[in-house]
Coordinates of C-alpha atoms and ligand atoms in Angstrom, one line a residue:
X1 CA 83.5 130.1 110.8
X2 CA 83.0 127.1 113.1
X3 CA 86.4 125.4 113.7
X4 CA 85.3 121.6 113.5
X5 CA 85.4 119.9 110.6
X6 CA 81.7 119.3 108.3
X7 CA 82.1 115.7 108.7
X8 CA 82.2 116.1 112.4
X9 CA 79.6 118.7 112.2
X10 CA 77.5 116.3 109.9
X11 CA 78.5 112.5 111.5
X12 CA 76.3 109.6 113.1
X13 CA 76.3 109.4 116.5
X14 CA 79.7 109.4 118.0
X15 CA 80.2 106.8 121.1
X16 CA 82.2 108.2 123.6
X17 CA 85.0 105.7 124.5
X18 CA 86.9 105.4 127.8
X19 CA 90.2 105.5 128.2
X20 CA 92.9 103.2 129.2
X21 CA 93.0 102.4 132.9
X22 CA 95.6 100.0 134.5
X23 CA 96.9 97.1 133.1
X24 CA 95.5 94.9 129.9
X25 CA 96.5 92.1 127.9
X26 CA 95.4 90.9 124.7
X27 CA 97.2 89.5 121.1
X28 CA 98.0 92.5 119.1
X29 CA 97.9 96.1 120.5
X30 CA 97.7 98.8 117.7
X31 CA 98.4 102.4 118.3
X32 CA 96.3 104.4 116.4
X33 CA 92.5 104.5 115.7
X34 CA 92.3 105.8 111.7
X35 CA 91.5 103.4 109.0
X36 CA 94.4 101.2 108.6
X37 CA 94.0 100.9 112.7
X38 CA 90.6 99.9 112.9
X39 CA 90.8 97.8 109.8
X40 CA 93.8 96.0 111.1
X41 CA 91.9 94.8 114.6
X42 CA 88.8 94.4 112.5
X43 CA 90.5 92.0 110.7
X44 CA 92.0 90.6 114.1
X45 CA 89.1 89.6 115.6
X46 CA 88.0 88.5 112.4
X47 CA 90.7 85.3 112.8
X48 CA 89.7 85.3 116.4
X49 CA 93.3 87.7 117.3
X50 CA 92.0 89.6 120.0
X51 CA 93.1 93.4 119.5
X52 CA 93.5 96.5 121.4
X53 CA 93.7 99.7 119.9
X54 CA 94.9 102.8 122.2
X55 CA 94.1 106.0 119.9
X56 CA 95.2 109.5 121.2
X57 CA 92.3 111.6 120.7
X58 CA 88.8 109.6 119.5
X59 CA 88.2 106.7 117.1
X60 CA 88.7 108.6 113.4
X61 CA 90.3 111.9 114.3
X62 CA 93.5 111.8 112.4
X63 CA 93.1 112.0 108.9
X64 CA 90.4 109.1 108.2
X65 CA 87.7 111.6 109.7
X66 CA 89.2 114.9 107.9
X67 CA 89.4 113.9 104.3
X68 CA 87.6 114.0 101.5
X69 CA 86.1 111.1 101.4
X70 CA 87.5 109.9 97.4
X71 CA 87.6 106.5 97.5
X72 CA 90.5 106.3 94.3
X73 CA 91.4 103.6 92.6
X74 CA 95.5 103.6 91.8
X75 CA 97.9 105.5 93.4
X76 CA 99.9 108.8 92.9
X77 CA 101.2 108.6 89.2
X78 CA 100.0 106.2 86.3
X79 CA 100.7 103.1 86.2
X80 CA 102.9 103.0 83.6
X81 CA 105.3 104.6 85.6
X82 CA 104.6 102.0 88.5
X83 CA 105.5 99.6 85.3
X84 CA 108.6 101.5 84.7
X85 CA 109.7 101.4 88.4
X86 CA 108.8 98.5 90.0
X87 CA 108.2 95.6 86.5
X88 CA 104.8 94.7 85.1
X89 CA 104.0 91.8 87.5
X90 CA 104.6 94.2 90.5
X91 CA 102.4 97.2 88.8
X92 CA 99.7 94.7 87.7
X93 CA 99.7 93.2 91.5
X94 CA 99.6 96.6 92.5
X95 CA 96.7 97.7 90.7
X96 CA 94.7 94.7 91.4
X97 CA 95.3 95.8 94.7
X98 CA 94.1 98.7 94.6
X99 CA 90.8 97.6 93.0
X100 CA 90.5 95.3 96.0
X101 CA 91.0 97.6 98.6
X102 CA 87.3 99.3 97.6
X103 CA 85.8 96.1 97.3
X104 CA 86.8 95.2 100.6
X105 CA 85.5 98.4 101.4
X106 CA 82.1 98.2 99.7
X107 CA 81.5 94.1 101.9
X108 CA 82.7 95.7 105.1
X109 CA 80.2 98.8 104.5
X110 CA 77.5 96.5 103.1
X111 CA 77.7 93.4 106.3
X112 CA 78.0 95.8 109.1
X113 CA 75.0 98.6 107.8
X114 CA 77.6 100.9 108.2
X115 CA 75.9 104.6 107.2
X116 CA 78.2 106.5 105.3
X117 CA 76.5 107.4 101.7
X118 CA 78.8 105.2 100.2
X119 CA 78.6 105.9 96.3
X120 CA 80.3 104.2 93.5
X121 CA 79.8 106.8 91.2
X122 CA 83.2 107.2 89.9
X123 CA 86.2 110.0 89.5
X124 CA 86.7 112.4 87.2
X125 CA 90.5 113.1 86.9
X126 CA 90.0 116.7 85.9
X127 CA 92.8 118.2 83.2
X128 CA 94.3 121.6 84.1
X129 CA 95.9 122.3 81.0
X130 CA 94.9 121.0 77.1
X131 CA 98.7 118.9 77.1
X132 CA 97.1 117.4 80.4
X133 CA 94.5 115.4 78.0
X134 CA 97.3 113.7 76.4
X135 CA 99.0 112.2 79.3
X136 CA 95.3 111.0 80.6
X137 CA 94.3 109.9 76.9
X138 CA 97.8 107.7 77.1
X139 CA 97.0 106.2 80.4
X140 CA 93.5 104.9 79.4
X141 CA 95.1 103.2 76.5
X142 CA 97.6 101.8 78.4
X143 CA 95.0 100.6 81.4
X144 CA 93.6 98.6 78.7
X145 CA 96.4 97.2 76.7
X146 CA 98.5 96.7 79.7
X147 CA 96.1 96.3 82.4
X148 CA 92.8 94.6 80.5
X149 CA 91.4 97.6 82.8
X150 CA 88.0 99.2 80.4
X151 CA 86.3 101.4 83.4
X152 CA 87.6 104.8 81.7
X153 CA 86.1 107.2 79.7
X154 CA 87.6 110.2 78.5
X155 CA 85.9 113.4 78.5
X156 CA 86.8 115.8 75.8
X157 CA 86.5 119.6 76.7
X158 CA 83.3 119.9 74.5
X159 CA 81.5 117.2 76.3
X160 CA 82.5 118.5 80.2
X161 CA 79.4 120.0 80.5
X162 CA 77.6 116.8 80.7
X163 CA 80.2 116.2 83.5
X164 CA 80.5 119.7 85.2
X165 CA 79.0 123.1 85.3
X166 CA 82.7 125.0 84.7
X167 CA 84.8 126.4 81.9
X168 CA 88.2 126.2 84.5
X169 CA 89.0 122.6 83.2
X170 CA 90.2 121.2 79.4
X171 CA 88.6 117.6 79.4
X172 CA 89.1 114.5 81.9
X173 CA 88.6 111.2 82.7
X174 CA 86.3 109.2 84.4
X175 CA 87.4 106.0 86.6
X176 CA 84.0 104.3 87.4
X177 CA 85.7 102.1 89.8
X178 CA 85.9 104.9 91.8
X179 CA 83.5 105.8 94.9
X180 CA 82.9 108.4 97.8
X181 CA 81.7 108.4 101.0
X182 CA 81.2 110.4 104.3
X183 CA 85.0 109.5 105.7
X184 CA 84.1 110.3 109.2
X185 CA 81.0 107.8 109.1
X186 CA 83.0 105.1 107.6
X187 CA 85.5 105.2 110.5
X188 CA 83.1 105.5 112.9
X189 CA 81.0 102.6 111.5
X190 CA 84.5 100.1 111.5
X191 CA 84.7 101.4 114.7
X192 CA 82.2 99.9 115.8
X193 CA 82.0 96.5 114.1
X194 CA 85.7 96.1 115.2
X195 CA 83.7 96.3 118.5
X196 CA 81.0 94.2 117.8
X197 CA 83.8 91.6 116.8
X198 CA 85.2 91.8 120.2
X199 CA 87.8 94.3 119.8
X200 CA 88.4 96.7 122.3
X201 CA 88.8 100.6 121.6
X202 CA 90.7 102.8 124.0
X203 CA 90.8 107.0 123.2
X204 CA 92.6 109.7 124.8
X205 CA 95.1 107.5 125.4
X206 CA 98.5 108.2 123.5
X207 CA 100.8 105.6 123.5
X208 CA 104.0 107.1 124.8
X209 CA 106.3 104.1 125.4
X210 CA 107.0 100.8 124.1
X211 CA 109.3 98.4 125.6
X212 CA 109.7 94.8 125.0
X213 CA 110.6 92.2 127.4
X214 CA 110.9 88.2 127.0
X215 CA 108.7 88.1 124.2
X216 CA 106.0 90.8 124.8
X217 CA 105.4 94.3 124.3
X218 CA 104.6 96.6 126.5
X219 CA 102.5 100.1 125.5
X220 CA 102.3 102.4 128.0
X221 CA 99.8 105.2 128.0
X222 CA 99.3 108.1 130.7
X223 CA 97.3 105.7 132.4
X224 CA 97.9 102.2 132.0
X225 CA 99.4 99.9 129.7
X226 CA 99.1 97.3 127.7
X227 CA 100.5 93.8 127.8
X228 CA 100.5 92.2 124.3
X229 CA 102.3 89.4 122.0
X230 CA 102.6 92.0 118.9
X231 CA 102.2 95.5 118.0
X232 CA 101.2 97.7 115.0
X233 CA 101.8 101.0 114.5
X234 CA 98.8 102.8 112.8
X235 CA 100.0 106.8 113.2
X236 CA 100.5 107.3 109.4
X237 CA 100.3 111.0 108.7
X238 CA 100.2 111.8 113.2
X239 CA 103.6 109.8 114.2
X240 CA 105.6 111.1 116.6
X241 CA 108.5 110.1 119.1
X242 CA 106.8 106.9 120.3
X243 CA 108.4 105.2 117.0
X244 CA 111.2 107.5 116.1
X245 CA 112.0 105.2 113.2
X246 CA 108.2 105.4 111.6
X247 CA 108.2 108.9 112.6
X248 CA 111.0 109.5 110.1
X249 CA 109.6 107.5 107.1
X250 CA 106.7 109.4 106.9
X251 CA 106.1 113.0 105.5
X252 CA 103.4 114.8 106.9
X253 CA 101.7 116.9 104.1
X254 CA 99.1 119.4 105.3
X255 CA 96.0 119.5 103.4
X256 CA 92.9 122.0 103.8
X257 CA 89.2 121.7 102.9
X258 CA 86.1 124.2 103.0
X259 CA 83.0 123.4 102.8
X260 CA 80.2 125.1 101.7
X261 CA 76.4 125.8 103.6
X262 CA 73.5 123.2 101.9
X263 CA 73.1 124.3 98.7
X264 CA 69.8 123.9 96.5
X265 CA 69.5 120.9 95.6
X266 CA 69.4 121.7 91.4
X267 CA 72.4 123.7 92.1
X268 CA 74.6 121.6 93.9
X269 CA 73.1 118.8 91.0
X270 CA 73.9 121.5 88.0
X271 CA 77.7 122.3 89.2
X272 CA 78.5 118.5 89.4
X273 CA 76.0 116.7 87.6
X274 CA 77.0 112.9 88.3
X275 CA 77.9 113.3 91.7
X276 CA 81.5 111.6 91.3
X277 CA 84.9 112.3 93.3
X278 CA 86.6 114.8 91.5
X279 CA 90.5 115.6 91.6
X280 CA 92.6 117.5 89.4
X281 CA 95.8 117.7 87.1
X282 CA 96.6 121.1 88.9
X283 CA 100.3 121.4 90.0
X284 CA 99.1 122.0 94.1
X285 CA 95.8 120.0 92.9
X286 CA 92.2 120.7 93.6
X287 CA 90.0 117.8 95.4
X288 CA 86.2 118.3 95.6
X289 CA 82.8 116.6 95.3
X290 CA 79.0 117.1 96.6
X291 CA 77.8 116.3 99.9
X292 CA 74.5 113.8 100.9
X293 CA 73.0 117.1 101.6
X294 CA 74.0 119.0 98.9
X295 CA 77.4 121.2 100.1
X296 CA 80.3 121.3 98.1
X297 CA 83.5 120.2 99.9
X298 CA 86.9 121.5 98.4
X299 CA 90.3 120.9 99.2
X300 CA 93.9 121.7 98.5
X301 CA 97.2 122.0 99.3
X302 CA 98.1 123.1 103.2
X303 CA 101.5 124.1 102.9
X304 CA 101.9 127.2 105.7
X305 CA 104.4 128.6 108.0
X306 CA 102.7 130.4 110.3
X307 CA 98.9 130.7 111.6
X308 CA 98.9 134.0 109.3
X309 CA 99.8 131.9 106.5
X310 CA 97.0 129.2 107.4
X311 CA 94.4 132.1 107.4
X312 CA 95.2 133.1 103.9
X313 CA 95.7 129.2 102.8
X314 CA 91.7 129.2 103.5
X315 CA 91.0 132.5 101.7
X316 CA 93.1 131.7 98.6
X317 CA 91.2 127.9 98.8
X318 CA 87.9 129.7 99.0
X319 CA 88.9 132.0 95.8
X320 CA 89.9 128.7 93.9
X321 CA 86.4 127.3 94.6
X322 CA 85.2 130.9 92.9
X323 CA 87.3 129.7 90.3
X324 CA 86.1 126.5 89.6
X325 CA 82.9 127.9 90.2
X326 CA 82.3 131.1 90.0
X327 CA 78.0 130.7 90.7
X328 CA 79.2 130.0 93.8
X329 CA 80.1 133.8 94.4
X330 CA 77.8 134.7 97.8
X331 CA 77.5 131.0 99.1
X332 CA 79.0 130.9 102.4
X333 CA 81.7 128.9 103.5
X334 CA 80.6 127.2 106.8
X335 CA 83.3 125.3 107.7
X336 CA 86.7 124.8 107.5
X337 CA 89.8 122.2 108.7
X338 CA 92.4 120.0 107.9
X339 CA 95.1 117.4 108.6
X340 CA 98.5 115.5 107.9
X341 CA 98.3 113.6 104.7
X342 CA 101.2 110.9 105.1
X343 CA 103.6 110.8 102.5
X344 CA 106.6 108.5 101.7
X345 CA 109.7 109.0 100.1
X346 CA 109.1 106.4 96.6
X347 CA 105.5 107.9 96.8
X348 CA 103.5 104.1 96.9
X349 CA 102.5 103.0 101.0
X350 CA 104.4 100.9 102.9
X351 CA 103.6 97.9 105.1
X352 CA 105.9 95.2 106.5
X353 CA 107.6 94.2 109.8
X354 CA 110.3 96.4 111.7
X355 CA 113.6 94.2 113.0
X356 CA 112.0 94.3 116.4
X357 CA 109.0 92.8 115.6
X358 CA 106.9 96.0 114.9
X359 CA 104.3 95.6 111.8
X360 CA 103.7 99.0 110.2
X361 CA 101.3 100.2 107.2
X362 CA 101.6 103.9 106.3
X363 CA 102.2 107.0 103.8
X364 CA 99.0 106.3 101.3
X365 CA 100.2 109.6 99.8
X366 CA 96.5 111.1 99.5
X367 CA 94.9 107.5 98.0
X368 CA 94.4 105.9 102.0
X369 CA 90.5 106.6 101.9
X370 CA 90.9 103.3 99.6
X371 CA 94.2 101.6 100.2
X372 CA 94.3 102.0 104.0
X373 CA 91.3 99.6 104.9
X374 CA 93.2 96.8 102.8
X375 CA 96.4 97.8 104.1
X376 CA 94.6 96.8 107.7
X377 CA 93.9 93.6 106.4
X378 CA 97.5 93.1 104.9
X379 CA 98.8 93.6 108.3
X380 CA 96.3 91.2 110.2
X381 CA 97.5 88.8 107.7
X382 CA 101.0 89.3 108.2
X383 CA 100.3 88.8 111.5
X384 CA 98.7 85.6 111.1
X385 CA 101.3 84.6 108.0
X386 CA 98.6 84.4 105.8
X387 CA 98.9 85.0 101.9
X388 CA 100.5 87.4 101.6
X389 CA 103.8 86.1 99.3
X390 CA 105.0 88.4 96.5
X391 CA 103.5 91.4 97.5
X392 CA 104.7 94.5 96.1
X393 CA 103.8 96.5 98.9
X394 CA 105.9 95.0 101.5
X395 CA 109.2 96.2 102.3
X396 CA 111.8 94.2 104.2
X397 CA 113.1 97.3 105.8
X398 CA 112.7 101.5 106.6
X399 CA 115.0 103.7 105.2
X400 CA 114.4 107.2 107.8
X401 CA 114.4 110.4 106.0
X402 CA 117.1 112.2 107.6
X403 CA 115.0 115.8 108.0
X404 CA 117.5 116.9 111.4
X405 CA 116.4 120.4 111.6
X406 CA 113.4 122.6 110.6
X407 CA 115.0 124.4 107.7
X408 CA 116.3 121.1 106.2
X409 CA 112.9 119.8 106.8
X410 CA 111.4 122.4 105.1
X411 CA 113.8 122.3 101.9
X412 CA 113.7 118.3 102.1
X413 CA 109.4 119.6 101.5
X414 CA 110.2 121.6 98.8
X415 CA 112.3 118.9 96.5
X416 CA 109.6 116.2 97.7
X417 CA 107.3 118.8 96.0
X418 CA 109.3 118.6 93.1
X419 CA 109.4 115.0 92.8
X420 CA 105.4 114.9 93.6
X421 CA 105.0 116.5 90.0
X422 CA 107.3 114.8 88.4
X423 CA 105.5 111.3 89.2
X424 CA 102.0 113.0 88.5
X425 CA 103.0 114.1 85.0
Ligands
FAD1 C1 92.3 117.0 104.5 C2 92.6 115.6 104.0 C3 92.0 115.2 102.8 C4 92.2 113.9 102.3 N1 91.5 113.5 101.3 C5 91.7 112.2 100.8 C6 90.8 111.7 99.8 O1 89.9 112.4 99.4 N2 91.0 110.5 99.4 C7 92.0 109.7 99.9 O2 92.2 108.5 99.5 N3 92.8 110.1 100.9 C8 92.6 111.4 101.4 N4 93.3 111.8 102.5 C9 94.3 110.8 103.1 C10 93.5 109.8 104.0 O3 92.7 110.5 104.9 C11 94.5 108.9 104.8 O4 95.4 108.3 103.9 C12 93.9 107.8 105.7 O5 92.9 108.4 106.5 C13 95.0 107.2 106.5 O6 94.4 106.5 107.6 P1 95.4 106.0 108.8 O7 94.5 105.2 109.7 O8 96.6 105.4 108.3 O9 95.8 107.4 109.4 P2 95.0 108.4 110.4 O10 93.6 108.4 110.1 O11 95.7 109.7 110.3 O12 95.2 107.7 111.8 C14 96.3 107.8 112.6 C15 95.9 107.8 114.0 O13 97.0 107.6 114.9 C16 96.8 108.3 116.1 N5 98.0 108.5 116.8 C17 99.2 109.1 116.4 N6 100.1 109.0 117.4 C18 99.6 108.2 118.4 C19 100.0 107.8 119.6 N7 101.3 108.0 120.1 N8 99.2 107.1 120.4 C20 97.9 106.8 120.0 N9 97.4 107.2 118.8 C21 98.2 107.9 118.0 C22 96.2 109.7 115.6 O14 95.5 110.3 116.6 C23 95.3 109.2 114.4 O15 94.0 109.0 114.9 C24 93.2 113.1 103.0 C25 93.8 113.5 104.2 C26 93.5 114.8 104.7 C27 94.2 115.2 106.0

């Protein structure tokens, strides 16, 4: 089994970057090169800011070059229980939001060429169990009562086949404001029009200390530092001791994919016939969809103690995909990987400004293939106090996650489990 991931296997050409030498200055330094990092300098330069971003390893290596590429509109639960929680003028902002985030997507994808088989060909929310339908039959009502929102479709169990080539699911619903794309590609492509904006790009270079000092910031990496006016911090899912207090609002959720050799092309059209993003109702849920070149890529839950465990995590993915698919049975898996998923403790991202002048945007909780390149944007206007009043996303402070020690860490996963499902169902 090769040990990189397909989308690195199957990417553009990657530019190699150098790393941070000595001392720079600039506007706003951001530490960390994934989506909501790249978006945020792209949108920097954009107003003429001039940003720096210092990533650890290379532009797109976190999660925003290991996922799966859905492009989702919404966030984790319905909306109705974002109504329930936060009011119906929050939920409705939050929604429109969410529909924005792949529109800004789909411009910065269509100005800048960027090559990554972006599709918006829709998801199908797949429905593990018959009650499953109801709860997915409810929400479409309520997207178009409440939410004047008519992109779904539900598919009733007899009519899946038009949809799928499987007898594992009970129905689903189709979201055509949904879209994929190659997620490795995408970042790559920002990458570079962050750089053709004038932004500057450092990699292997871990930020491992920030001090601040009449009025500026100071990152320091191995190497050299940076000398800038403000600072974001972009590590989402990856955060560590730099920022001990972001490092304790997010919760790292592991999360595993396989993909599949090429298949032939009428197979890989019969067992997903309208090439959408699919994602299910499962209780540790099943993410998949076809490839430009005709693979399946599947994903699940990464939950694992030990290296032992992670070996079987991949087996017992691969028999899920035999599940789903049992015509699959003798198709080889070529590749396999994963990453940190960041995760927060309400479940909805967070964005906003620490007391010491720090602007954050993290913990998409599996929707940041979409919400993380707006979420960029958000920050670079925060930055730049631009329009951003009454938004629901913003939070005026961090509340840390007290996980002290591994075992409490570990049983603090196993309730946030818990609550995962709850707001799903
Ligand atoms: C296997 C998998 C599948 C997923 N599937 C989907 C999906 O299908 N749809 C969806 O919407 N979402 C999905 N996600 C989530 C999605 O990938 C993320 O929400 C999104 O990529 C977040 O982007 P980001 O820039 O905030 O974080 P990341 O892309 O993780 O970027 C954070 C970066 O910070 C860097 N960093 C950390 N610490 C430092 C430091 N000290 N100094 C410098 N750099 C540092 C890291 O190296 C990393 O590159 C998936 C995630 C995984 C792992």
């Amino acid at each position: 089994m090769k040990p990189l991931s397909m989308w690195e296997a199957t990417s553009n050409h990657r530019k190699d970057r150098p790393h941070l030498q000595g001392d720079t200055h600039c506007d706003v330094v951001i530490i960390g090169g994934g989506y909501t990092g790249l978006s945020a300098a792209y949108h920097l330069q954009k107003k003429n800011v001039k940003a720096i971003i210092v990533e650890k390893w290379q532009a797109g290596q976190g999660a925003s070059g290991r996922n799966g590429g859905e492009v989702l509109t919404g966030y984790i639960g319905s909306m109705e229980a974002w109504e329930k929680k936060k009011g119906l003028e929050s939920a409705k902002m939050m929604w429109q939001l969410s529909l924005d985030s792949i529109h800004l997507i789909e411009d910065i994808i269509n100005k800048h060429q960027i090559r990554c088989d972006f599709k918006r060909n829709g998801d199908l929310f797949a429905a593990y169990k018959p009650g499953h339908m109801d709860a997915l039959k409810r929400d479409q009502e309520y997207m178009a009562r409440v939410m004047n929102y008519h992109d779904i479709k539900i598919v009733e169990k007899e009519d899946l086949p038009s949809e799928m080539n499987t007898s594992f699911y009970q129905g689903g619903r189709i979201d055509y404001g949904s879209a994929h794309f190659h997620p490795l590609n995408y970042a790559l492509g920002l990458a570079e029009a962050v750089e053709e904006m004038g932004g500057i790009i450092y990699e292997n270079s871990p930020a491992i200390k920030i001090e601040r000092n009449s009025g500026k910031v100071t990152v320091t990496t191995p190497e050299g530092r940076v000398i800038a006016d403000e600072l974001v911090i972009a590590t989402n899912g990856y955060a560590d001791d730099v920022n001990p207090t972001i490092k304790k609002s997010v919760i790292p959720i592991e999360s595993i994919m396989i993909s599949t050799e090429p298949l032939p092309e009428e197979l890989a059209e019969d067992i997903i016939k309208n090439d959408r993003a699919i994602h299910d109702t499962k209780r540790l849920l099943y993410y998949f969809r076809r490839t430009s070149d005709h693979r399946l890529a599947f994903g699940g839950s990464g939950r694992a103690s030990s290296k032992r465990d992670q070996k079987n995590l991949f087996h017992q993915l691969h028999q899920g995909m035999l599940k789903v698919f049992p015509q699959l049975k003798g198709v080889r898996v070529e590749y396999q990987w994963g990453g940190k998923v960041g995760f927060t403790k309400e479940m909805i991202p967070y964005m906003g400004r620490l007391e010491d002048g720090t602007y954050f945007g993290f913990g998409y909780c599996g929707h940041g293939a979409a919400m993380s390149s707006l979420f960029g944007k958000m920050i670079a206007d925060h930055i730049t106090n631009e329009g951003l009043e009454d938004n629901p996303l913003m939070i005026d402070q961090l509340k840390p996650i007290p996980f002290h020690s591994h075992h409490a860490k570990a049983v603090g996963i196993l309730k946030f489990y818990k609550k995962l499902q709850d707001a799903i169902s």
